[in-house]
Amino acid sequence: MRAVVRLIILSLIASLFAGAADAAPAPLPRLVVILVVDQMRGDYLDRFGFQWTGGLRRLVDDGAWFRRAAYPYFTTVTCAGHATVSTGAFPRTHGMVGNSWFDRDTGRGVLCTSDASVTTISYGAPVAGGNGPSRLLVPTLADEMRAQLPVLSRVVTLSGKERTAITLAGHRADAVSWFSSAAGTFVTSSAYTPTPVPFIADALKASPVASDYGKTWTRMLPIDRYLFTDKGLGEKPPAYWTSEFPHVLAGSDGRPDAQFYDAWTTSPFLDDYLGRLAIASVNALKLGQGRGTDFLGVSFSALDSVGHDFGPTSHEVQDVLARLDQTIGALLAHLDRSVGAGNYVVALTGDHGAAPIPEQTAALGIDAGRLDAATLTQAAVKGLQAAFGAGEYTVHSQYAELILEPAVVEKLRRDPRALDQVLGALRAVPGVAGAYFGDHLDADAAAGDRDARAALLSYYPGRSGDFVVVPKPYWFYVTADGTPQPGSATTHGSMYAYDQHVPLILFGAGIKSGEYLRAATPADIAPTLAHLCGITLARIDGEVLVEALLPAAVPPPLPARPAGAPKQ
Ligand SMILES: [Zn+2]
């Protein structure tokens, strides 16, 4: 009897494989596109989406929209977010714990992409220093595409910032370009190419950034299409602008200088330029038009600068998005013509959100404020003096983290009472919600502390601080040498929803459109795109968003076990 049952099961399996062989295999996307909008909050889609008619509109309407997507970790900043998108891992795995961190070997802060072994390759004025992917500890999706696909993928990334262009690309690429104020144009790195890439040089020459000099940024839409007010409480525009439109892009002495380039990167002109450079790259390298699958990554940076200065309800933020909608629309229309609609797949997301401007929150009677990070170091020193007696203690601060002398950390490890005194001093600082000793994050998280869990996902031993200090909701730190500058109206970098919740939309080849309400994170983007390309990522924290895949792209399901069949 048992043999008969086994025979039936075997024939069921055989028929399943026969069926699978008959079904047309899912075609590989010819181009994978990742679009990251720096500082784009998830709720902008609901709030401002009615203003959009172009590419953002198309992605929302025709894509697979994961409405609850959010980063689950504490340090919601640019470098960490982009590395999470490109690798499918969280900072605890990919190692990009912040835009910068304290390097214990040299006793100095380092940028996440700084690399003394490489040089900057400039398309304009020479630029000192070097940036590269050496601190990114896992391969990116683009790296794995190049490694695994039978036809070598061409990889292009473009951005207003080095840390986003580099992290989106990974360890090798055909063109990785970002804007540099010091160069007055775009630059790249000897990590990718020993000389300027000819097609990028041609595109920059054909349309110099300086040709935007003297232009005026005005509202694109009629004023009654904007929500909230143009002159919001607590806005901190750059010194050369007011909080109200229009904004002129000019230098301090009538020519393109640092002020002009600062204004340009705080305006939609930057994003528009990136969109045109992306189209030029598609044309020059015939991306998505060869035999393999290529990769294009664009990080639109303007929203971050604008959001920091004007805040998330400002007319400026709404206008950057309304114009980005047109920029992305033009890019998608170009991909339809050159690659073919349905032959490419797009992922759209943000790298982090942004807090409301504290003055606006406080005016509603809700506790909110800014906290000078130096206050934390002073509190730590006081705690150490209370624990160990008067003396000199060196405490470095890196945003929400504190780094102590190794010998002092060792003493704290052996002295729980002294550790409690330091933690108590930090927790007593106004605006602080909680303080954690890095060594204990694992245990604190295991005990059910949600903030500790979020901090742990951002924590990489040796790079992260000895202490992690969590601000209260609507509070954030300002530092002289970190993000943001003390003059910023607002910032991001916490585990609160306004910082963690971002858009996540998949669109195009192999994607089933719709709205999806399950929890998701931007770490799911790379695994899902890898699945569509038929490749694997070795070490991920995210997962494949199977609900959004068209049936052909999902592996065939196992046969249902017939009722009464023996367990196997
Ligand atoms: Zn920012």
mmCIF file of N, CA, C and O and ligand atoms in Angstrom, residues 38-39 78 161 304 308 352 483 492, ligand 1:
data_model
loop_
_atom_site.group_PDB
_atom_site.id
_atom_site.type_symbol
_atom_site.label_atom_id
_atom_site.label_comp_id
_atom_site.label_asym_id
_atom_site.label_seq_id
_atom_site.Cartn_x
_atom_site.Cartn_y
_atom_site.Cartn_z
ATOM 1 N N ASP A 38 17.111 61.057 -1.620
ATOM 2 C CA ASP A 38 17.743 61.329 -0.329
ATOM 3 C C ASP A 38 16.774 62.100 0.574
ATOM 4 O O ASP A 38 16.325 63.175 0.214
ATOM 5 N N GLN A 39 16.467 61.528 1.723
ATOM 6 C CA GLN A 39 15.562 62.119 2.733
ATOM 7 C C GLN A 39 14.081 62.044 2.332
ATOM 8 O O GLN A 39 13.266 62.789 2.860
ATOM 9 N N THR A 78 22.429 58.740 5.561
ATOM 10 C CA THR A 78 22.593 58.518 4.130
ATOM 11 C C THR A 78 23.463 57.314 3.766
ATOM 12 O O THR A 78 23.061 56.470 2.970
ATOM 13 N N LYS A 161 26.474 63.158 -4.137
ATOM 14 C CA LYS A 161 27.362 62.881 -2.998
ATOM 15 C C LYS A 161 28.214 61.649 -3.277
ATOM 16 O O LYS A 161 27.719 60.672 -3.831
ATOM 17 N N ASP A 304 17.533 66.215 0.288
ATOM 18 C CA ASP A 304 18.155 66.176 1.610
ATOM 19 C C ASP A 304 18.591 67.570 2.059
ATOM 20 O O ASP A 304 18.248 68.011 3.159
ATOM 21 N N HIS A 308 16.734 69.592 5.092
ATOM 22 C CA HIS A 308 17.467 70.051 6.282
ATOM 23 C C HIS A 308 17.214 71.537 6.534
ATOM 24 O O HIS A 308 17.081 71.967 7.676
ATOM 25 N N HIS A 352 16.410 57.530 4.188
ATOM 26 C CA HIS A 352 15.973 57.870 5.543
ATOM 27 C C HIS A 352 14.898 58.927 5.383
ATOM 28 O O HIS A 352 14.725 59.474 4.289
ATOM 29 N N THR A 483 26.568 65.556 11.275
ATOM 30 C CA THR A 483 25.338 65.921 10.589
ATOM 31 C C THR A 483 24.261 66.138 11.625
ATOM 32 O O THR A 483 24.067 65.301 12.487
ATOM 33 N N HIS A 492 17.738 63.926 10.669
ATOM 34 C CA HIS A 492 17.246 62.543 10.735
ATOM 35 C C HIS A 492 18.310 61.749 11.460
ATOM 36 O O HIS A 492 19.361 62.286 11.792
HETATM 37 ZN ZN ZN B 1 20.603 64.423 5.570
#
